[in-house]
């Protein structure tokens, strides 16, 4: 269990990361509380970007803003392809994905969240390769 000071620090990290995502126009941002589900991290943020370039920019912005605030980044993965990037900031994990990748893997469901509708009732903003 996290004490009050740790919770405040964690909330500051989440706020910085969400703001960094919003600055680069991320879509469908969700924050999941993973306390009690894993001991590896306490919060998970999942967001979507419209292109591989935007996905990379979103992850980079999160990394830069967290570092500038004094938080350590343990690792960052997926920058090469830009389809799914992960930023590991110890107690906070940030996933940024293309909508098709996010829809396919549905990691929200694995962690007790709800998958975004991806523009329910309209055509999906992506299509699968033939």
PDB file of N, CA and C in Angstrom, residues 52-105:
ATOM      1  N   UNK A  52       2.056   6.809 -36.665  1.00  0.00           N
ATOM      2  CA  UNK A  52       3.263   6.363 -35.967  1.00  0.00           C
ATOM      3  C   UNK A  52       4.092   7.567 -35.522  1.00  0.00           C
ATOM      4  N   UNK A  53       4.095   8.598 -36.326  1.00  0.00           N
ATOM      5  CA  UNK A  53       4.832   9.815 -35.956  1.00  0.00           C
ATOM      6  C   UNK A  53       4.260  10.434 -34.681  1.00  0.00           C
ATOM      7  N   UNK A  54       2.926  10.502 -34.587  1.00  0.00           N
ATOM      8  CA  UNK A  54       2.306  11.072 -33.391  1.00  0.00           C
ATOM      9  C   UNK A  54       2.521  10.170 -32.184  1.00  0.00           C
ATOM     10  N   UNK A  55       2.423   8.858 -32.358  1.00  0.00           N
ATOM     11  CA  UNK A  55       2.652   7.929 -31.245  1.00  0.00           C
ATOM     12  C   UNK A  55       4.049   8.151 -30.665  1.00  0.00           C
ATOM     13  N   UNK A  56       5.045   8.264 -31.538  1.00  0.00           N
ATOM     14  CA  UNK A  56       6.420   8.515 -31.085  1.00  0.00           C
ATOM     15  C   UNK A  56       6.519   9.862 -30.368  1.00  0.00           C
ATOM     16  N   UNK A  57       5.887  10.881 -30.927  1.00  0.00           N
ATOM     17  CA  UNK A  57       5.934  12.221 -30.324  1.00  0.00           C
ATOM     18  C   UNK A  57       5.248  12.231 -28.960  1.00  0.00           C
ATOM     19  N   UNK A  58       4.153  11.513 -28.832  1.00  0.00           N
ATOM     20  CA  UNK A  58       3.444  11.436 -27.549  1.00  0.00           C
ATOM     21  C   UNK A  58       4.322  10.794 -26.480  1.00  0.00           C
ATOM     22  N   UNK A  59       4.918   9.650 -26.805  1.00  0.00           N
ATOM     23  CA  UNK A  59       5.787   8.966 -25.842  1.00  0.00           C
ATOM     24  C   UNK A  59       6.989   9.832 -25.486  1.00  0.00           C
ATOM     25  N   UNK A  60       7.557  10.485 -26.477  1.00  0.00           N
ATOM     26  CA  UNK A  60       8.702  11.363 -26.227  1.00  0.00           C
ATOM     27  C   UNK A  60       8.319  12.515 -25.321  1.00  0.00           C
ATOM     28  N   UNK A  61       7.163  13.110 -25.549  1.00  0.00           N
ATOM     29  CA  UNK A  61       6.720  14.239 -24.723  1.00  0.00           C
ATOM     30  C   UNK A  61       6.512  13.811 -23.273  1.00  0.00           C
ATOM     31  N   UNK A  62       5.937  12.632 -23.068  1.00  0.00           N
ATOM     32  CA  UNK A  62       5.770  12.099 -21.711  1.00  0.00           C
ATOM     33  C   UNK A  62       7.132  11.921 -21.053  1.00  0.00           C
ATOM     34  N   UNK A  63       8.065  11.303 -21.769  1.00  0.00           N
ATOM     35  CA  UNK A  63       9.407  11.063 -21.238  1.00  0.00           C
ATOM     36  C   UNK A  63      10.094  12.373 -20.855  1.00  0.00           C
ATOM     37  N   UNK A  64      10.081  13.340 -21.761  1.00  0.00           N
ATOM     38  CA  UNK A  64      10.747  14.630 -21.518  1.00  0.00           C
ATOM     39  C   UNK A  64      10.129  15.340 -20.321  1.00  0.00           C
ATOM     40  N   UNK A  65       8.795  15.408 -20.275  1.00  0.00           N
ATOM     41  CA  UNK A  65       8.131  16.139 -19.187  1.00  0.00           C
ATOM     42  C   UNK A  65       8.351  15.476 -17.827  1.00  0.00           C
ATOM     43  N   UNK A  66       8.319  14.132 -17.784  1.00  0.00           N
ATOM     44  CA  UNK A  66       8.564  13.449 -16.512  1.00  0.00           C
ATOM     45  C   UNK A  66      10.008  13.654 -16.051  1.00  0.00           C
ATOM     46  N   UNK A  67      10.953  13.574 -16.987  1.00  0.00           N
ATOM     47  CA  UNK A  67      12.365  13.800 -16.638  1.00  0.00           C
ATOM     48  C   UNK A  67      12.580  15.221 -16.132  1.00  0.00           C
ATOM     49  N   UNK A  68      11.975  16.206 -16.812  1.00  0.00           N
ATOM     50  CA  UNK A  68      12.121  17.600 -16.395  1.00  0.00           C
ATOM     51  C   UNK A  68      11.565  17.835 -14.995  1.00  0.00           C
ATOM     52  N   UNK A  69      10.563  17.047 -14.604  1.00  0.00           N
ATOM     53  CA  UNK A  69       9.975  17.161 -13.265  1.00  0.00           C
ATOM     54  C   UNK A  69      10.765  16.370 -12.224  1.00  0.00           C
ATOM     55  N   UNK A  70      11.832  15.690 -12.665  1.00  0.00           N
ATOM     56  CA  UNK A  70      12.688  14.974 -11.739  1.00  0.00           C
ATOM     57  C   UNK A  70      12.378  13.500 -11.548  1.00  0.00           C
ATOM     58  N   UNK A  71      11.502  12.966 -12.380  1.00  0.00           N
ATOM     59  CA  UNK A  71      11.167  11.550 -12.275  1.00  0.00           C
ATOM     60  C   UNK A  71      12.065  10.730 -13.203  1.00  0.00           C
ATOM     61  N   UNK A  72      12.439   9.565 -12.743  1.00  0.00           N
ATOM     62  CA  UNK A  72      13.315   8.685 -13.522  1.00  0.00           C
ATOM     63  C   UNK A  72      12.494   7.868 -14.511  1.00  0.00           C
ATOM     64  N   UNK A  73      13.022   7.711 -15.705  1.00  0.00           N
ATOM     65  CA  UNK A  73      12.426   6.837 -16.710  1.00  0.00           C
ATOM     66  C   UNK A  73      13.287   5.581 -16.752  1.00  0.00           C
ATOM     67  N   UNK A  74      12.702   4.441 -16.411  1.00  0.00           N
ATOM     68  CA  UNK A  74      13.457   3.190 -16.381  1.00  0.00           C
ATOM     69  C   UNK A  74      13.736   2.677 -17.786  1.00  0.00           C
ATOM     70  N   UNK A  75      12.744   2.800 -18.669  1.00  0.00           N
ATOM     71  CA  UNK A  75      12.947   2.383 -20.061  1.00  0.00           C
ATOM     72  C   UNK A  75      11.847   2.944 -20.934  1.00  0.00           C
ATOM     73  N   UNK A  76      12.109   2.887 -22.219  1.00  0.00           N
ATOM     74  CA  UNK A  76      11.133   3.292 -23.221  1.00  0.00           C
ATOM     75  C   UNK A  76      11.276   2.319 -24.377  1.00  0.00           C
ATOM     76  N   UNK A  77      10.174   1.752 -24.817  1.00  0.00           N
ATOM     77  CA  UNK A  77      10.197   0.729 -25.856  1.00  0.00           C
ATOM     78  C   UNK A  77       9.268   1.118 -26.999  1.00  0.00           C
ATOM     79  N   UNK A  78       9.543   0.609 -28.190  1.00  0.00           N
ATOM     80  CA  UNK A  78       8.656   0.765 -29.325  1.00  0.00           C
ATOM     81  C   UNK A  78       8.853   2.011 -30.152  1.00  0.00           C
ATOM     82  N   UNK A  79       9.893   2.771 -29.866  1.00  0.00           N
ATOM     83  CA  UNK A  79      10.130   4.002 -30.618  1.00  0.00           C
ATOM     84  C   UNK A  79      10.480   3.723 -32.081  1.00  0.00           C
ATOM     85  N   UNK A  80      11.003   2.539 -32.376  1.00  0.00           N
ATOM     86  CA  UNK A  80      11.384   2.224 -33.757  1.00  0.00           C
ATOM     87  C   UNK A  80      10.171   2.140 -34.680  1.00  0.00           C
ATOM     88  N   UNK A  81       9.175   1.361 -34.286  1.00  0.00           N
ATOM     89  CA  UNK A  81       8.016   1.178 -35.165  1.00  0.00           C
ATOM     90  C   UNK A  81       6.972   2.270 -34.960  1.00  0.00           C
ATOM     91  N   UNK A  82       6.776   2.686 -33.735  1.00  0.00           N
ATOM     92  CA  UNK A  82       5.795   3.721 -33.453  1.00  0.00           C
ATOM     93  C   UNK A  82       4.355   3.240 -33.466  1.00  0.00           C
ATOM     94  N   UNK A  83       4.146   1.942 -33.540  1.00  0.00           N
ATOM     95  CA  UNK A  83       2.778   1.426 -33.487  1.00  0.00           C
ATOM     96  C   UNK A  83       2.292   1.310 -32.048  1.00  0.00           C
ATOM     97  N   UNK A  84       3.229   0.968 -31.147  1.00  0.00           N
ATOM     98  CA  UNK A  84       2.910   0.832 -29.728  1.00  0.00           C
ATOM     99  C   UNK A  84       4.179   1.191 -28.973  1.00  0.00           C
ATOM    100  N   UNK A  85       4.134   2.264 -28.220  1.00  0.00           N
ATOM    101  CA  UNK A  85       5.281   2.643 -27.398  1.00  0.00           C
ATOM    102  C   UNK A  85       4.912   2.488 -25.930  1.00  0.00           C
ATOM    103  N   UNK A  86       5.916   2.204 -25.139  1.00  0.00           N
ATOM    104  CA  UNK A  86       5.724   2.052 -23.709  1.00  0.00           C
ATOM    105  C   UNK A  86       6.778   2.888 -22.993  1.00  0.00           C
ATOM    106  N   UNK A  87       6.338   3.668 -22.022  1.00  0.00           N
ATOM    107  CA  UNK A  87       7.254   4.438 -21.177  1.00  0.00           C
ATOM    108  C   UNK A  87       7.109   3.886 -19.766  1.00  0.00           C
ATOM    109  N   UNK A  88       8.199   3.397 -19.203  1.00  0.00           N
ATOM    110  CA  UNK A  88       8.214   2.827 -17.856  1.00  0.00           C
ATOM    111  C   UNK A  88       8.861   3.829 -16.916  1.00  0.00           C
ATOM    112  N   UNK A  89       8.031   4.414 -16.054  1.00  0.00           N
ATOM    113  CA  UNK A  89       8.516   5.377 -15.065  1.00  0.00           C
ATOM    114  C   UNK A  89       8.346   4.804 -13.661  1.00  0.00           C
ATOM    115  N   UNK A  90       8.628   3.518 -13.511  1.00  0.00           N
ATOM    116  CA  UNK A  90       8.578   2.796 -12.254  1.00  0.00           C
ATOM    117  C   UNK A  90       7.139   2.587 -11.788  1.00  0.00           C
ATOM    118  N   UNK A  91       6.578   3.486 -10.993  1.00  0.00           N
ATOM    119  CA  UNK A  91       5.203   3.324 -10.501  1.00  0.00           C
ATOM    120  C   UNK A  91       4.155   3.665 -11.554  1.00  0.00           C
ATOM    121  N   UNK A  92       4.595   4.223 -12.673  1.00  0.00           N
ATOM    122  CA  UNK A  92       3.693   4.615 -13.745  1.00  0.00           C
ATOM    123  C   UNK A  92       4.160   4.015 -15.069  1.00  0.00           C
ATOM    124  N   UNK A  93       3.240   3.352 -15.755  1.00  0.00           N
ATOM    125  CA  UNK A  93       3.502   2.806 -17.083  1.00  0.00           C
ATOM    126  C   UNK A  93       2.583   3.545 -18.054  1.00  0.00           C
ATOM    127  N   UNK A  94       3.148   4.008 -19.180  1.00  0.00           N
ATOM    128  CA  UNK A  94       2.353   4.710 -20.181  1.00  0.00           C
ATOM    129  C   UNK A  94       2.451   3.947 -21.504  1.00  0.00           C
ATOM    130  N   UNK A  95       1.293   3.534 -22.021  1.00  0.00           N
ATOM    131  CA  UNK A  95       1.192   2.886 -23.325  1.00  0.00           C
ATOM    132  C   UNK A  95       0.590   3.891 -24.299  1.00  0.00           C
ATOM    133  N   UNK A  96       1.230   4.079 -25.447  1.00  0.00           N
ATOM    134  CA  UNK A  96       0.671   4.910 -26.510  1.00  0.00           C
ATOM    135  C   UNK A  96       0.622   4.045 -27.757  1.00  0.00           C
ATOM    136  N   UNK A  97      -0.557   3.947 -28.379  1.00  0.00           N
ATOM    137  CA  UNK A  97      -0.747   3.006 -29.483  1.00  0.00           C
ATOM    138  C   UNK A  97      -1.546   3.630 -30.616  1.00  0.00           C
ATOM    139  N   UNK A  98      -1.366   3.047 -31.786  1.00  0.00           N
ATOM    140  CA  UNK A  98      -2.275   3.335 -32.886  1.00  0.00           C
ATOM    141  C   UNK A  98      -3.625   2.706 -32.536  1.00  0.00           C
ATOM    142  N   UNK A  99      -4.728   3.289 -32.980  1.00  0.00           N
ATOM    143  CA  UNK A  99      -6.046   2.733 -32.640  1.00  0.00           C
ATOM    144  C   UNK A  99      -6.217   1.255 -33.010  1.00  0.00           C
ATOM    145  N   UNK A 100      -5.714   0.830 -34.162  1.00  0.00           N
ATOM    146  CA  UNK A 100      -5.865  -0.575 -34.567  1.00  0.00           C
ATOM    147  C   UNK A 100      -5.125  -1.508 -33.615  1.00  0.00           C
ATOM    148  N   UNK A 101      -3.960  -1.107 -33.193  1.00  0.00           N
ATOM    149  CA  UNK A 101      -3.168  -1.919 -32.262  1.00  0.00           C
ATOM    150  C   UNK A 101      -3.863  -1.963 -30.902  1.00  0.00           C
ATOM    151  N   UNK A 102      -4.347  -0.814 -30.472  1.00  0.00           N
ATOM    152  CA  UNK A 102      -5.044  -0.745 -29.182  1.00  0.00           C
ATOM    153  C   UNK A 102      -6.310  -1.590 -29.216  1.00  0.00           C
ATOM    154  N   UNK A 103      -7.040  -1.524 -30.284  1.00  0.00           N
ATOM    155  CA  UNK A 103      -8.265  -2.301 -30.416  1.00  0.00           C
ATOM    156  C   UNK A 103      -7.949  -3.805 -30.423  1.00  0.00           C
ATOM    157  N   UNK A 104      -6.897  -4.197 -31.118  1.00  0.00           N
ATOM    158  CA  UNK A 104      -6.533  -5.607 -31.223  1.00  0.00           C
ATOM    159  C   UNK A 104      -6.101  -6.191 -29.874  1.00  0.00           C
ATOM    160  N   UNK A 105      -5.205  -5.499 -29.171  1.00  0.00           N
ATOM    161  CA  UNK A 105      -4.664  -6.040 -27.918  1.00  0.00           C
ATOM    162  C   UNK A 105      -5.581  -5.815 -26.728  1.00  0.00           C
TER     163      UNK A 105
END
